[in-house]
CSV table of C-alpha atoms in Angstrom, one decimal:
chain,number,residue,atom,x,y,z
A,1,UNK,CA,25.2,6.7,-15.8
A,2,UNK,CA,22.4,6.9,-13.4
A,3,UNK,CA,18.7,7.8,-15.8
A,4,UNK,CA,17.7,11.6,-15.7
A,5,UNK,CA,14.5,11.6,-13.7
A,6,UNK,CA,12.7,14.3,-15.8
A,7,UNK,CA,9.6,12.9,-16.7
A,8,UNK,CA,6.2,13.4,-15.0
A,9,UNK,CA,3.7,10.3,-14.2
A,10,UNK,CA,-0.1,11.4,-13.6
A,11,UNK,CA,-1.4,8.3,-12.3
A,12,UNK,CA,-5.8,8.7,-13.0
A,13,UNK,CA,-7.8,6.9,-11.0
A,14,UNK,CA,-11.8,6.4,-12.0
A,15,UNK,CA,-14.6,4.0,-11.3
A,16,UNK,CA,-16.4,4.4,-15.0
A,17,UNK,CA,-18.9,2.3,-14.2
A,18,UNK,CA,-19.8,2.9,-11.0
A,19,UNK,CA,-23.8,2.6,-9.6
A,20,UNK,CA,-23.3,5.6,-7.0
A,21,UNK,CA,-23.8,9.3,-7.5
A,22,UNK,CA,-26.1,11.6,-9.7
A,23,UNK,CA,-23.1,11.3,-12.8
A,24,UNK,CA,-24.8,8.8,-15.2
A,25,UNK,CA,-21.8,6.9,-17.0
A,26,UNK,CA,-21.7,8.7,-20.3
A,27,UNK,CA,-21.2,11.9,-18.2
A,28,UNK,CA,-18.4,10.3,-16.3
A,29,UNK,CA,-16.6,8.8,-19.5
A,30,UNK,CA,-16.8,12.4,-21.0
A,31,UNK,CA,-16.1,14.2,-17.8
A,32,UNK,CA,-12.6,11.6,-17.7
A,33,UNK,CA,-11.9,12.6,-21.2
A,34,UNK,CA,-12.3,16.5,-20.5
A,35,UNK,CA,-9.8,15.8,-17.3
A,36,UNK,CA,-7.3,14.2,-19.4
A,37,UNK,CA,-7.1,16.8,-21.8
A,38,UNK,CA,-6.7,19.2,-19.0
A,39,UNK,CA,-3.6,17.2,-18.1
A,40,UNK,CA,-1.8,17.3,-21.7
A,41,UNK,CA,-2.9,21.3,-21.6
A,42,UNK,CA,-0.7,22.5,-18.3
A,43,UNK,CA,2.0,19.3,-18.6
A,44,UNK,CA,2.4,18.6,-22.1
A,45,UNK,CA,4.9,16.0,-21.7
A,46,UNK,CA,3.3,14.2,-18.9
A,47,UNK,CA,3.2,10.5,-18.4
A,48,UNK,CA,-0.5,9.6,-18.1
A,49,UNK,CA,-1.9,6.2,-16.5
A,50,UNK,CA,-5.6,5.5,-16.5
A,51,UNK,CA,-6.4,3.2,-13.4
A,52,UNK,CA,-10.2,2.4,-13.0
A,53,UNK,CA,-11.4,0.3,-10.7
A,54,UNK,CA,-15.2,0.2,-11.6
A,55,UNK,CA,-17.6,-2.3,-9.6
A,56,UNK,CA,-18.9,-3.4,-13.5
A,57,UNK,CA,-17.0,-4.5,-16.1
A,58,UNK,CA,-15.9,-1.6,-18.5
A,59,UNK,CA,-16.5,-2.0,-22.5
A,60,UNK,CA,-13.5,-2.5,-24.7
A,61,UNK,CA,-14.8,0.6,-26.9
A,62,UNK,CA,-14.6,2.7,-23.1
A,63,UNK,CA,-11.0,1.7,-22.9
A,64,UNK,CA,-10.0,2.3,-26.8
A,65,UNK,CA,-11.2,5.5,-26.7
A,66,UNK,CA,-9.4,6.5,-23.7
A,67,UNK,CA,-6.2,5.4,-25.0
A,68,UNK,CA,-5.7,7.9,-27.1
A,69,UNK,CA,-5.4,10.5,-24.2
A,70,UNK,CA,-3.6,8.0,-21.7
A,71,UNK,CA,-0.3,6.4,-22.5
A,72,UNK,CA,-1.5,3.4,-20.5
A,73,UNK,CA,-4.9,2.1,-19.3
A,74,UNK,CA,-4.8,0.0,-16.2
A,75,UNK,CA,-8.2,-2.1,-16.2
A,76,UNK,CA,-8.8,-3.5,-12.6
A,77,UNK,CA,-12.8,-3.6,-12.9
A,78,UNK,CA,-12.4,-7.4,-13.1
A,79,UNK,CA,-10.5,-7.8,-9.8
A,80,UNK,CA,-12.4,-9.3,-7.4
A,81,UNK,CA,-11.5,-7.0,-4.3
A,82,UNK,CA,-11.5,-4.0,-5.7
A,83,UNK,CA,-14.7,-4.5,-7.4
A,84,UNK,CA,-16.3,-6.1,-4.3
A,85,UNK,CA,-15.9,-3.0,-2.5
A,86,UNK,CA,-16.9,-0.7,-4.6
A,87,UNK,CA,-20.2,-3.0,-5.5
A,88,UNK,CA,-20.7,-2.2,-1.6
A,89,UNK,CA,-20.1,1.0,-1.4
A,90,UNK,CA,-17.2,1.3,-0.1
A,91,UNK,CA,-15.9,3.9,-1.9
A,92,UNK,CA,-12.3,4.9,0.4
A,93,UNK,CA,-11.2,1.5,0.8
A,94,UNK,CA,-11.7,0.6,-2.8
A,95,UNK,CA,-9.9,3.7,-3.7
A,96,UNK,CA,-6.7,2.9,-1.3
A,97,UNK,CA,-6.9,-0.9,-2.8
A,98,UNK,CA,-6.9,0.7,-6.2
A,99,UNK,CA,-4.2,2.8,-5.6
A,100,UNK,CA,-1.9,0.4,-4.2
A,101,UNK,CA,-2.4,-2.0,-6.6
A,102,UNK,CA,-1.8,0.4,-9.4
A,103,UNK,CA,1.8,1.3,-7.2
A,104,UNK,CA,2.5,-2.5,-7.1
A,105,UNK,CA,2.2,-2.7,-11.0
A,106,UNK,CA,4.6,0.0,-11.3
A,107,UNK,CA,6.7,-1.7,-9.5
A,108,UNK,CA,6.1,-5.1,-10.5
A,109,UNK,CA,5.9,-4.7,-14.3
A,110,UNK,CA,9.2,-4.7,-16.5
A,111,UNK,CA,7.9,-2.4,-19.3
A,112,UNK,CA,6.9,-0.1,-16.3
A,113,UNK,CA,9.6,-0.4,-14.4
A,114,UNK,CA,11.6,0.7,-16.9
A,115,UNK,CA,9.2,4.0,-17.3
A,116,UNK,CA,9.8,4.9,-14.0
A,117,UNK,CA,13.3,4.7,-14.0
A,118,UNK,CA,12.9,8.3,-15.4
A,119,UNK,CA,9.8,9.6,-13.3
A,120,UNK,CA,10.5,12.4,-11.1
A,121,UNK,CA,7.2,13.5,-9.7
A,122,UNK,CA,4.3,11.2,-9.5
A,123,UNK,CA,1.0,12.9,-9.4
A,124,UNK,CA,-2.3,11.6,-8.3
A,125,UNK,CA,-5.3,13.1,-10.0
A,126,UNK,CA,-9.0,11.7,-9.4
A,127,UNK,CA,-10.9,11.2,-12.8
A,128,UNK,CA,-13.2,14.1,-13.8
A,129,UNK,CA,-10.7,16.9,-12.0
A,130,UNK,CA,-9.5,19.6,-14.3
A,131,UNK,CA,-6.4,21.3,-14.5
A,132,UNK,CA,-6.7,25.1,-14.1
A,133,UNK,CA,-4.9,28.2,-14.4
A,134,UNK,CA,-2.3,28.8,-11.9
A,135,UNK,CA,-1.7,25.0,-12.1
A,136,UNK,CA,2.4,24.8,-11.3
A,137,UNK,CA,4.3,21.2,-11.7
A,138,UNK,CA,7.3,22.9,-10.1
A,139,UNK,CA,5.7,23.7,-6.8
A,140,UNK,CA,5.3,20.3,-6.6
A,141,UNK,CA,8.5,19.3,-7.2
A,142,UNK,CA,10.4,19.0,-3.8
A,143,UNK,CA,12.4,15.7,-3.3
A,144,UNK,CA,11.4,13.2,-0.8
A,145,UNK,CA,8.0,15.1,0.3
A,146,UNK,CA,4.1,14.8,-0.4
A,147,UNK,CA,2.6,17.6,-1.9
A,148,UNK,CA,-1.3,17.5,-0.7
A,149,UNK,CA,-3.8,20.9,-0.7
A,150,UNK,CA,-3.5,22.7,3.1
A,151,UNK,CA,-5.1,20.4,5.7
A,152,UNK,CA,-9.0,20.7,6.2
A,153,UNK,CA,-10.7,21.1,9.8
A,154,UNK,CA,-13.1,17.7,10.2
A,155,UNK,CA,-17.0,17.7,9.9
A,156,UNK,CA,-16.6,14.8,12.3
A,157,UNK,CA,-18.8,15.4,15.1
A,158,UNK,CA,-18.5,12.2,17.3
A,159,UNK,CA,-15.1,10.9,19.1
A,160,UNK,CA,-13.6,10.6,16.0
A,161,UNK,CA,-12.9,13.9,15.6
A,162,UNK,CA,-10.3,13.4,18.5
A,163,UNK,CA,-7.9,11.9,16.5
A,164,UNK,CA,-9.1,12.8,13.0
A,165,UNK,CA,-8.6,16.3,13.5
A,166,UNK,CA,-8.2,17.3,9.7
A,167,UNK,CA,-8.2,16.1,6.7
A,168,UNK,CA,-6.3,16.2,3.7
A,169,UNK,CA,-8.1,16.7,0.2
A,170,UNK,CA,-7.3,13.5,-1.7
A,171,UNK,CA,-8.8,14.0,-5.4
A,172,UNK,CA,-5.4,15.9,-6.1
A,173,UNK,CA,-1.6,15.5,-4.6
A,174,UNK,CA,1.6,14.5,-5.6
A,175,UNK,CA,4.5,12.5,-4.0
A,176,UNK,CA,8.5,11.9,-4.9
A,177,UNK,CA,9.0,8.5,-6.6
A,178,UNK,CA,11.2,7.4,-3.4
A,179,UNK,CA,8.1,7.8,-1.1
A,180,UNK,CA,6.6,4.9,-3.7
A,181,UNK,CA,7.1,2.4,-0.6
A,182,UNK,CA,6.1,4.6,2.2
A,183,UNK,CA,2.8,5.3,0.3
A,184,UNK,CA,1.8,1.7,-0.2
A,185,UNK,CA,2.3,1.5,3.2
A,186,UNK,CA,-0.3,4.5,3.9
A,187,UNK,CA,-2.9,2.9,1.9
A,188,UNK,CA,-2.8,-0.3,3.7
A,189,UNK,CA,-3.1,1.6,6.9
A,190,UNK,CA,-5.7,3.9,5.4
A,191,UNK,CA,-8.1,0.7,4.6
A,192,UNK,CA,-7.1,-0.8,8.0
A,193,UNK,CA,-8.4,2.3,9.5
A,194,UNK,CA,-11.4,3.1,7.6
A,195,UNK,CA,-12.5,-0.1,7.7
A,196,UNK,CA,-11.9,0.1,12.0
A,197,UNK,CA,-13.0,3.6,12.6
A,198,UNK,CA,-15.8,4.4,9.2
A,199,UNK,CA,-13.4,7.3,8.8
A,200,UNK,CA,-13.0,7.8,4.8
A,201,UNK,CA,-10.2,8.2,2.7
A,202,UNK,CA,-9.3,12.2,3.2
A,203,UNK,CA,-9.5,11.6,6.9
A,204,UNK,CA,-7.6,8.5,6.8
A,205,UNK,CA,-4.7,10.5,4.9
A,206,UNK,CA,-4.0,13.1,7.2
A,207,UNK,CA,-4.3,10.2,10.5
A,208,UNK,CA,-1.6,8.0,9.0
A,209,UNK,CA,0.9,10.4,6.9
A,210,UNK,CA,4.2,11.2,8.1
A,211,UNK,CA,3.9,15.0,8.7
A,212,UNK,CA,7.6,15.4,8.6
A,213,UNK,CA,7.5,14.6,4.9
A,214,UNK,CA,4.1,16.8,3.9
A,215,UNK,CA,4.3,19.9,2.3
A,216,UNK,CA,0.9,22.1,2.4
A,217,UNK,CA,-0.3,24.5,-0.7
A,218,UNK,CA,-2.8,26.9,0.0
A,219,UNK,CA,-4.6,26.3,-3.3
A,220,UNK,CA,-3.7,23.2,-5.8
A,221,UNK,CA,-5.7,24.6,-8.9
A,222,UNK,CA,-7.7,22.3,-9.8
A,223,UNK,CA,-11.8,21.8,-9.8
A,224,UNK,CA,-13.7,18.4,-9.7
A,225,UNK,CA,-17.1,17.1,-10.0
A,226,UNK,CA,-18.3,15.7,-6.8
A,227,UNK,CA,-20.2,12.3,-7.5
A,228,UNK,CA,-22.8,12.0,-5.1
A,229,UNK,CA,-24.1,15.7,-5.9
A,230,UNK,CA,-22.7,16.7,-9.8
A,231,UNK,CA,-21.4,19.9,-8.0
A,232,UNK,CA,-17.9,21.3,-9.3
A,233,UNK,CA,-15.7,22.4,-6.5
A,234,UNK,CA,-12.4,24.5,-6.9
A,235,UNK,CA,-9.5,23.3,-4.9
């Protein structure tokens, strides 16, 4: 008998001990914390995977206290690529590398293979983003499609803007486990193209996913803390 596929993964990606923005780290670990909590709030029974890719090691004490909102921590602040690019600033392409390396573990790992074997939805959720009233796992839940926030109009002002039209808002969107592949295959684009074009991430979404296979929400009900500025947006 074929595993029922009722279980929700929110994979949470952070950079704890990262040297840009205005958020010092204690604000950031607490801000993470506040997020998680938000998660077990509106999906009580969710599947929750830390993934930080911080350009400085994290402390043990930072990860043991975060495990007891996570079911799993995935540490990747000693990996030499992803660190590298984040220790330069390059914030998108060390978030797609994060990403898909957090995707290949999931694939790659028995204990976590197994655990997927009975996800139905997996969410992406940028660390300090709350949940918020309104939230809805079931509009999300549409087989064989990417759930993202409706499309943005570009700031881009250059060329660029002729075929980075939109963007799609990244710190929040969902995808059907069978897309696990497809999406791997976006991130490697996405850093192939950032790293061509110094487009970022959101842009980068919107240029290299498969339209056929995106569903748009109006609003995604969520709010996060923007780095470089400590301003909360709503989404």
């Amino acid at each position: 008998m074929a595993p029922i596929k009722d279980k929700i993964l929110f994979i949470v990606t952070s950079a704890l001990n990262a040297d840009m923005g205005v958020v010092s780290r204690k604000d950031r670990f607490d801000q993470t914390v506040k997020g998680l909590l938000s998660i077990r709030k509106y999906v009580p029974d969710a599947l929750i995977l830390l993934t930080d890719g911080s350009p400085n090691k994290i402390d043990d004490e930072k990860l043991k206290a975060l495990a007891h909102f996570a079911n799993f921590a995935a540490d990747f602040s000693d990996d030499r690529q992803i660190t590298e690019l984040a220790f330069n600033h390059q914030k998108s392409e060390a978030e797609n590398l994060l990403l898909l390396k957090t995707l290949m573990l999931l694939q790659q790992d028995d204990g976590m293979k197994d655990i997927m074997s009975n996800v139905g939805r997996i969410f992406k959720i940028s660390g300090r983003t709350d949940l918020m009233d309104g939230f809805d796992v079931e509009e999300h839940m549409i087989e064989g499609k990417y759930v993202f926030k409706k499309r943005m109009p570009t700031w881009l002002s250059d060329t660029r803007k002729e075929f980075a039209t939109d963007l799609l808002i990244t710190r929040m969107f969902s995808f059907c486990p069978t897309l696990m592949d497809d999406y791997m295959k976006m991130c490697e684009n996405n850093i192939a193209l950032v790293l061509q074009t110094m487009i970022d991430t959101e842009h980068a979404h919107f240029v290299n996913i498969n339209k056929d296979l995106l569903v748009e929400l109006d609003e995604i009900h969520c709010t996060g803390i923007v780095a470089g500025t400590g301003a909360v947006e709503i989404y």
